[in-house]
Amino acid sequence: MLFEKITLIDGNYEEKRDMYLETEGNRIVYIGTERPEGYTGETYDGRNKVALPGFYNIHCHIPDTLLRGYGEGLPLHRWLTEKMFPFEAKLTEEDVYWSSMLGACELIRSGAASFNDMFYKLEWIERAVRDSGLKANLSFGVSALPGLGSYREYAAYAETEALRRRLAEAGDDRVRADVGLHAEYTSHEGLMRDVADYAREAGLRVHLHLSETRKEHEECKTRHNGLTPAALFERVGLFDVPAIAAHCVWIEGEDFDILRDKGVTVAHNPSSNMKLGSGFAPVKKMLEAGIRVGIGTDGAASNNNLNMLEEVTLASMIGKGITGDPTFLGPRQLLELSCRNGALAQGRTDCGALEVGSRADIVVYDLDKPHLQPVYEALPNLFYAADASDICLNMIDGEVVYRDGVLTRIDEEKVMAEARSRSARILSEL
Ligand SMILES: [Zn+2]
């Protein structure tokens, strides 16, 4: 496809107007001010429009879309044990597929190209990812269970191995397998070491929750001789492979050095942290320490949506508000966090920027709206004034998966009908 006369933010975060951008297969093959000579394929009128790279949502639990708005207003522990866990236990394989499809509709409509997920029944999430046109790194976040010994006795191991076999057969990188560990407080040292060994031997990335709440952080120190969750994870080897640590609201002291030195990417989830009353992650301190930070929505059970554009805007507003620094997390930095850093955290080094040779993950915003005029600079308008409904096209790996209100691969009416009937069935079973 050839985007003509479009405004775009290039790989150096420079805003360029009246540009031509050509894609071929799953890559960007040309960006320039001149129309590529001899081009005869499909064209896209980019006037009054802006192209950005697609978002990389690096912390999600996509099947939790079925729990959106369920059990609201309870304290965290009661919400988890009385509402979340019993509901999730009722999810069948097909429930996981359809709730993932529901989440996929939302991710695509709000400009995501890819996401990191932590859940179970990975085969059914994988099917939804492939059917929707998204990309994803999938993990099964293992929690310790009584009566089970090594990691290899867990469903998490079997499912991750099965996913790896299917991915080797598929022969593409649309879906990738990561190793998930739910959190310190749902695990024990033996299991953590097992998971770390497996990740290292298999050459997989790790995805885990870290210091989300003050209670979790402080109780870990009590349980483990003063070690914080970050220090403990480092000691057992979980950070010997590239890792994503979600939340990191309560990290302190040497935790910052550990995360930087080990190359851990922090997934910042401002909506979830505020809604659950967990606190405000020290993002400025992380960035000053040299830690790579990306952005995630977390699941719809706590957010309550998977809207990356909203999450990015919120990250900026909160960052400025709590630091008292209006220059902090400006539009270019936000773009880096939500696109490039996310892609790198997934191990997708050729994604996350509009550059020749990069994967064609392109999201187009329509500026021809009263709330987006005038345009001095496009990027601030997108992050501070636009909403997801201003997105008019989402191309992932060179394929248009959304255009002008229509998802090209998904029957949204069917997905919503399935979500309604399945949520009603589960409610009747509880
Ligand atoms: Zn989470």
XYZ file of C-alpha atoms and ligand atoms in Angstrom:
431
model
C 0.000 0.000 0.000
C 1.173 3.533 -0.661
C 0.190 6.194 1.882
C 0.175 9.499 0.036
C 0.565 13.028 1.419
C 0.393 11.797 4.998
C 1.908 13.313 8.158
C 4.053 10.785 9.985
C 6.328 10.549 12.982
C 9.527 8.911 11.780
C 12.031 6.697 13.582
C 13.809 9.759 15.013
C 10.491 11.019 16.395
C 10.471 13.853 13.862
C 7.136 14.972 12.486
C 7.145 14.985 8.673
C 4.319 16.325 6.534
C 3.157 15.439 3.005
C 5.088 12.193 3.008
C 4.864 9.022 0.962
C 5.139 5.730 2.812
C 5.110 2.443 0.911
C 4.627 -0.999 2.376
C 5.337 -4.303 0.675
C 4.486 -7.600 2.328
C 4.934 -7.064 6.067
C 7.548 -4.294 5.795
C 7.909 -0.585 5.196
C 9.999 -0.294 2.027
C 9.953 3.424 1.327
C 9.471 6.720 3.160
C 10.105 9.976 1.330
C 8.814 13.271 0.046
C 8.555 12.042 -3.561
C 6.057 9.549 -4.895
C 7.985 6.304 -5.553
C 8.448 5.958 -9.285
C 6.412 3.349 -11.078
C 4.218 2.453 -8.075
C 0.944 0.969 -9.332
C -0.528 -0.751 -6.252
C -3.221 0.328 -3.776
C -3.025 3.920 -2.537
C -4.316 5.593 0.636
C -5.176 9.282 0.767
C -3.269 10.589 3.786
C -4.340 14.218 3.658
C -5.452 15.481 7.113
C -4.213 12.235 8.583
C -1.288 11.181 10.791
C 0.513 7.844 10.823
C 2.132 6.460 13.984
C 3.574 3.038 14.699
C 1.114 0.646 16.359
C 1.164 0.406 20.156
C 2.839 -2.434 22.036
C 0.685 -3.182 25.092
C 3.183 -5.012 27.266
C 0.997 -6.164 30.131
C -2.436 -7.649 29.615
C -4.725 -10.510 30.633
C -6.896 -10.507 27.546
C -9.549 -13.084 28.581
C -10.404 -10.855 31.547
C -12.527 -8.760 29.177
C -15.339 -11.081 30.243
C -14.907 -9.772 33.816
C -15.145 -6.125 32.847
C -17.171 -4.366 35.544
C -17.691 -7.537 37.579
C -17.307 -7.257 41.369
C -16.641 -3.531 41.402
C -15.898 -1.570 44.545
C -14.346 -4.248 46.756
C -10.959 -4.066 48.480
C -8.224 -5.759 46.404
C -7.937 -9.011 48.348
C -11.693 -9.593 48.564
C -12.124 -8.645 44.915
C -9.501 -11.233 43.927
C -10.625 -14.092 46.147
C -14.396 -13.566 46.125
C -14.919 -12.388 42.553
C -11.982 -12.741 40.158
C -10.656 -16.209 40.973
C -14.073 -17.980 41.182
C -15.196 -16.393 37.893
C -11.921 -17.205 36.115
C -12.176 -20.816 37.332
C -15.407 -21.173 35.327
C -13.859 -20.106 32.020
C -13.938 -22.902 29.433
C -11.563 -23.055 26.473
C -14.185 -21.495 24.234
C -14.888 -18.778 26.808
C -11.185 -17.937 26.700
C -11.291 -17.792 22.896
C -14.331 -15.502 22.714
C -13.222 -13.228 25.540
C -9.862 -12.920 23.789
C -11.662 -12.012 20.578
C -13.616 -9.366 22.506
C -10.321 -7.968 23.780
C -8.811 -8.152 20.314
C -11.584 -5.926 18.916
C -10.752 -3.319 21.525
C -6.977 -3.570 21.146
C -7.155 -3.171 17.386
C -9.644 -0.292 17.548
C -7.415 1.589 20.003
C -4.269 1.253 17.918
C -2.422 -1.788 19.276
C -0.204 -3.910 17.051
C 0.843 -6.409 19.688
C 0.446 -7.304 23.346
C 2.029 -9.349 26.145
C -0.461 -11.590 27.813
C -0.437 -13.613 31.023
C -3.234 -16.138 31.426
C -3.827 -19.852 30.739
C -5.510 -22.011 28.074
C -2.885 -20.446 25.819
C -3.959 -22.429 22.757
C -7.286 -20.597 22.728
C -5.717 -17.184 23.164
C -3.311 -18.038 20.363
C -6.245 -18.909 18.094
C -7.857 -15.550 18.837
C -4.589 -13.718 18.153
C -4.216 -15.445 14.793
C -7.871 -14.944 13.853
C -7.767 -11.246 14.744
C -4.543 -10.289 12.952
C -2.808 -9.060 16.129
C 0.652 -10.090 17.306
C 1.332 -11.291 20.851
C 3.819 -12.717 23.312
C 1.824 -15.228 25.376
C 2.684 -16.566 28.808
C 1.048 -18.744 31.452
C 1.640 -17.013 34.794
C 2.335 -19.944 37.077
C 1.232 -19.824 40.722
C 2.389 -22.398 43.270
C -0.112 -25.158 43.988
C -0.099 -27.503 46.967
C 0.987 -31.036 46.133
C 2.996 -30.123 43.051
C 6.782 -30.348 42.984
C 8.890 -29.009 40.138
C 7.705 -26.595 37.448
C 7.525 -29.503 35.022
C 4.547 -30.902 36.940
C 2.537 -27.755 36.314
C 0.003 -27.058 33.558
C 1.980 -23.863 32.917
C 4.976 -25.908 31.756
C 2.897 -28.269 29.610
C 0.999 -25.401 27.988
C 4.138 -23.352 27.337
C 5.866 -26.364 25.774
C 2.795 -27.129 23.648
C 2.711 -23.506 22.506
C 6.391 -23.692 21.553
C 5.744 -26.820 19.465
C 2.838 -25.179 17.647
C 4.887 -22.044 17.022
C 7.785 -24.072 15.616
C 5.313 -25.694 13.203
C 3.660 -22.395 12.277
C 7.057 -21.046 11.325
C 6.184 -17.376 11.808
C 6.696 -14.922 14.642
C 3.191 -13.495 14.922
C 2.859 -15.273 18.270
C 5.778 -15.829 20.626
C 6.016 -17.879 23.800
C 7.247 -16.304 27.032
C 7.543 -17.912 30.462
C 5.149 -16.504 33.046
C 5.483 -16.381 36.810
C 2.456 -14.770 38.432
C 4.197 -13.047 41.366
C 6.371 -13.515 44.432
C 3.387 -13.813 46.779
C 1.838 -16.660 44.771
C 5.100 -18.554 44.438
C 7.973 -20.028 46.435
C 11.710 -19.987 45.924
C 11.935 -23.517 44.524
C 9.340 -22.836 41.870
C 10.963 -19.497 40.995
C 14.331 -21.210 40.481
C 12.703 -23.887 38.304
C 11.002 -21.272 36.156
C 14.254 -19.328 35.821
C 16.168 -22.479 34.807
C 13.537 -23.384 32.241
C 13.519 -19.879 30.737
C 17.310 -19.893 30.459
C 17.511 -23.391 28.967
C 14.685 -22.771 26.494
C 15.893 -19.254 25.621
C 12.565 -17.662 26.508
C 11.658 -14.295 27.957
C 10.009 -13.951 31.378
C 6.820 -12.056 32.241
C 5.877 -11.482 35.898
C 4.172 -9.120 38.352
C 6.500 -7.162 40.640
C 5.825 -4.975 43.706
C 2.331 -4.052 42.577
C 1.065 -3.300 46.085
C 2.743 -2.109 49.246
C 1.452 -5.217 51.058
C 3.062 -7.542 48.509
C 6.356 -5.649 48.622
C 6.609 -5.432 52.424
C 5.457 -9.002 53.084
C 8.107 -10.288 50.693
C 10.786 -8.527 52.735
C 9.403 -10.146 55.896
C 9.318 -13.604 54.281
C 12.726 -13.378 52.644
C 15.097 -11.782 55.141
C 14.656 -8.246 53.906
C 14.872 -9.086 50.199
C 12.496 -7.116 48.000
C 10.669 -8.977 45.211
C 13.168 -7.524 42.679
C 16.169 -8.650 44.755
C 14.642 -12.090 45.233
C 13.853 -12.514 41.532
C 17.400 -11.493 40.677
C 18.849 -13.962 43.171
C 16.863 -16.931 41.831
C 17.867 -16.093 38.248
C 14.564 -14.878 36.852
C 16.304 -11.795 35.449
C 19.062 -13.777 33.700
C 16.861 -13.683 30.588
C 15.073 -10.616 29.184
C 12.073 -9.957 31.409
C 8.990 -7.776 31.699
C 8.070 -6.782 35.254
C 4.542 -5.422 35.517
C 3.623 -2.548 37.860
C 6.794 -1.945 39.989
C 4.832 0.606 42.012
C 6.714 0.034 45.271
C 10.274 -0.672 44.127
C 12.914 1.035 46.251
C 16.646 1.496 46.783
C 18.756 -1.051 44.918
C 15.725 -2.365 43.023
C 16.335 0.407 40.483
C 19.927 -0.766 39.904
C 18.841 -4.391 39.602
C 16.196 -3.648 36.974
C 18.590 -1.477 34.964
C 21.595 -3.797 35.206
C 19.501 -6.837 34.288
C 17.815 -5.067 31.374
C 14.334 -5.680 32.766
C 11.532 -3.751 31.080
C 8.980 -2.265 33.454
C 5.360 -2.419 32.295
C 3.719 0.743 33.584
C -0.028 0.293 34.115
C -1.357 3.594 35.461
C -5.118 2.881 35.145
C -4.972 -0.407 36.982
C -2.662 0.971 39.682
C -5.012 3.855 40.375
C -8.262 1.928 40.117
C -7.068 -0.769 42.509
C -5.575 1.862 44.806
C -2.101 0.351 44.416
C -0.317 3.678 44.050
C 1.807 5.563 41.517
C 4.827 3.901 39.947
C 8.030 6.014 40.202
C 8.436 6.217 36.432
C 10.589 9.334 36.437
C 13.052 7.735 38.820
C 13.070 4.578 36.693
C 13.874 6.490 33.518
C 16.534 8.552 35.288
C 18.082 5.301 36.549
C 18.236 4.057 32.947
C 15.489 1.425 33.195
C 13.530 0.643 30.039
C 9.832 1.378 30.573
C 6.883 0.366 28.405
C 3.151 0.751 28.859
C 0.410 -1.805 29.430
C -3.295 -1.714 30.101
C -3.363 -4.719 32.449
C -6.628 -6.687 32.155
C -10.103 -5.268 31.688
C -11.091 -6.631 35.099
C -9.030 -3.898 36.743
C -8.611 -1.167 34.080
C -11.587 -1.514 32.833
C -10.589 -1.280 29.181
C -7.721 -2.189 26.861
C -7.459 1.268 25.335
C -3.744 1.931 24.822
C -4.247 5.486 23.607
C -6.004 6.335 26.864
C -3.305 4.545 28.886
C -0.544 6.534 27.191
C -2.326 9.816 27.803
C -2.919 8.885 31.417
C 0.729 7.895 31.928
C 1.721 11.357 30.773
C -0.834 13.247 32.865
C -0.018 11.326 36.036
C 3.716 11.578 35.401
C 3.517 15.346 35.070
C 1.113 15.685 37.982
C 3.046 13.729 40.579
C 6.494 15.029 39.614
C 5.423 18.639 39.175
C 7.361 18.601 35.910
C 5.310 19.545 32.818
C 8.158 18.533 30.508
C 8.147 14.943 31.795
C 6.673 12.236 29.528
C 6.021 14.500 26.583
C 4.639 13.179 23.288
C 7.917 11.877 21.840
C 8.891 10.084 25.026
C 5.408 8.589 25.203
C 5.747 7.302 21.673
C 9.074 5.715 22.519
C 7.671 4.011 25.629
C 4.478 2.755 24.039
C 5.884 1.612 20.690
C 9.633 1.077 20.435
C 10.290 0.066 24.041
C 7.348 -2.307 23.963
C 8.536 -3.940 20.750
C 12.041 -4.372 22.183
C 10.580 -5.862 25.358
C 8.881 -8.474 23.177
C 12.133 -9.223 21.385
C 10.764 -7.736 18.166
C 13.724 -5.599 17.170
C 12.347 -4.720 13.720
C 9.101 -3.250 15.094
C 7.866 -0.167 16.863
C 8.980 2.661 14.561
C 8.109 4.028 11.127
C 11.409 3.307 9.368
C 12.379 1.688 6.097
C 12.944 -1.987 6.825
C 10.654 -2.043 9.857
C 7.528 -4.145 10.069
C 4.513 -2.290 8.722
C 2.633 -1.719 11.991
C 0.911 1.535 11.098
C -1.967 3.303 12.816
C -3.618 6.261 11.088
C -5.507 8.990 12.933
C -8.021 11.277 11.231
C -7.313 14.904 12.167
C -10.349 16.211 10.330
C -12.343 16.619 13.562
C -13.253 19.759 15.539
C -11.445 18.548 18.673
C -8.214 17.986 16.707
C -7.993 21.365 14.954
C -5.905 23.415 14.481
C -2.729 21.369 14.101
C 0.485 23.109 15.146
C 2.063 19.749 15.840
C 0.175 16.525 15.269
C 1.595 14.356 18.040
C 0.418 16.464 21.026
C -3.059 16.576 19.489
C -3.103 12.779 19.334
C -1.893 12.150 22.866
C -3.746 14.995 24.584
C -6.877 15.550 22.500
C -7.652 12.474 20.393
C -9.560 9.394 21.424
C -9.476 5.911 19.977
C -12.446 6.595 17.717
C -10.224 9.022 15.773
C -8.226 6.027 14.543
C -9.283 5.273 10.982
C -6.837 2.524 10.039
C -4.771 -0.118 11.802
C -2.281 -2.092 9.721
C -0.382 -4.922 11.437
C 2.529 -6.638 9.701
C 1.387 -5.075 6.438
C -2.234 -6.222 6.682
C -5.120 -3.801 7.201
C -7.057 -5.257 10.144
C -9.228 -2.192 10.775
C -10.452 0.547 8.503
C -13.104 3.250 8.905
C -14.998 1.578 11.733
C -14.785 -1.970 10.405
C -12.608 -4.825 11.641
C -11.639 -6.691 8.511
C -11.161 -10.111 10.126
C -13.636 -10.107 13.024
C -17.431 -10.244 13.133
C -17.952 -7.911 16.084
C -21.681 -8.616 16.417
C -20.944 -12.304 16.800
C -18.136 -11.617 19.299
C -20.365 -9.395 21.453
C -23.252 -11.912 21.351
C -20.865 -14.657 22.518
C -19.533 -12.408 25.293
C -23.049 -11.650 26.536
C -24.254 -15.243 26.582
C -21.044 -16.626 28.079
C -20.872 -14.051 30.876
C -24.545 -14.780 31.709
C -23.868 -18.521 31.793
C -20.876 -18.139 34.136
C -22.833 -15.834 36.423
C -25.600 -18.459 36.658
C -23.012 -21.116 37.594
C -21.506 -19.090 40.447
Zn -1.492 -8.046 35.659
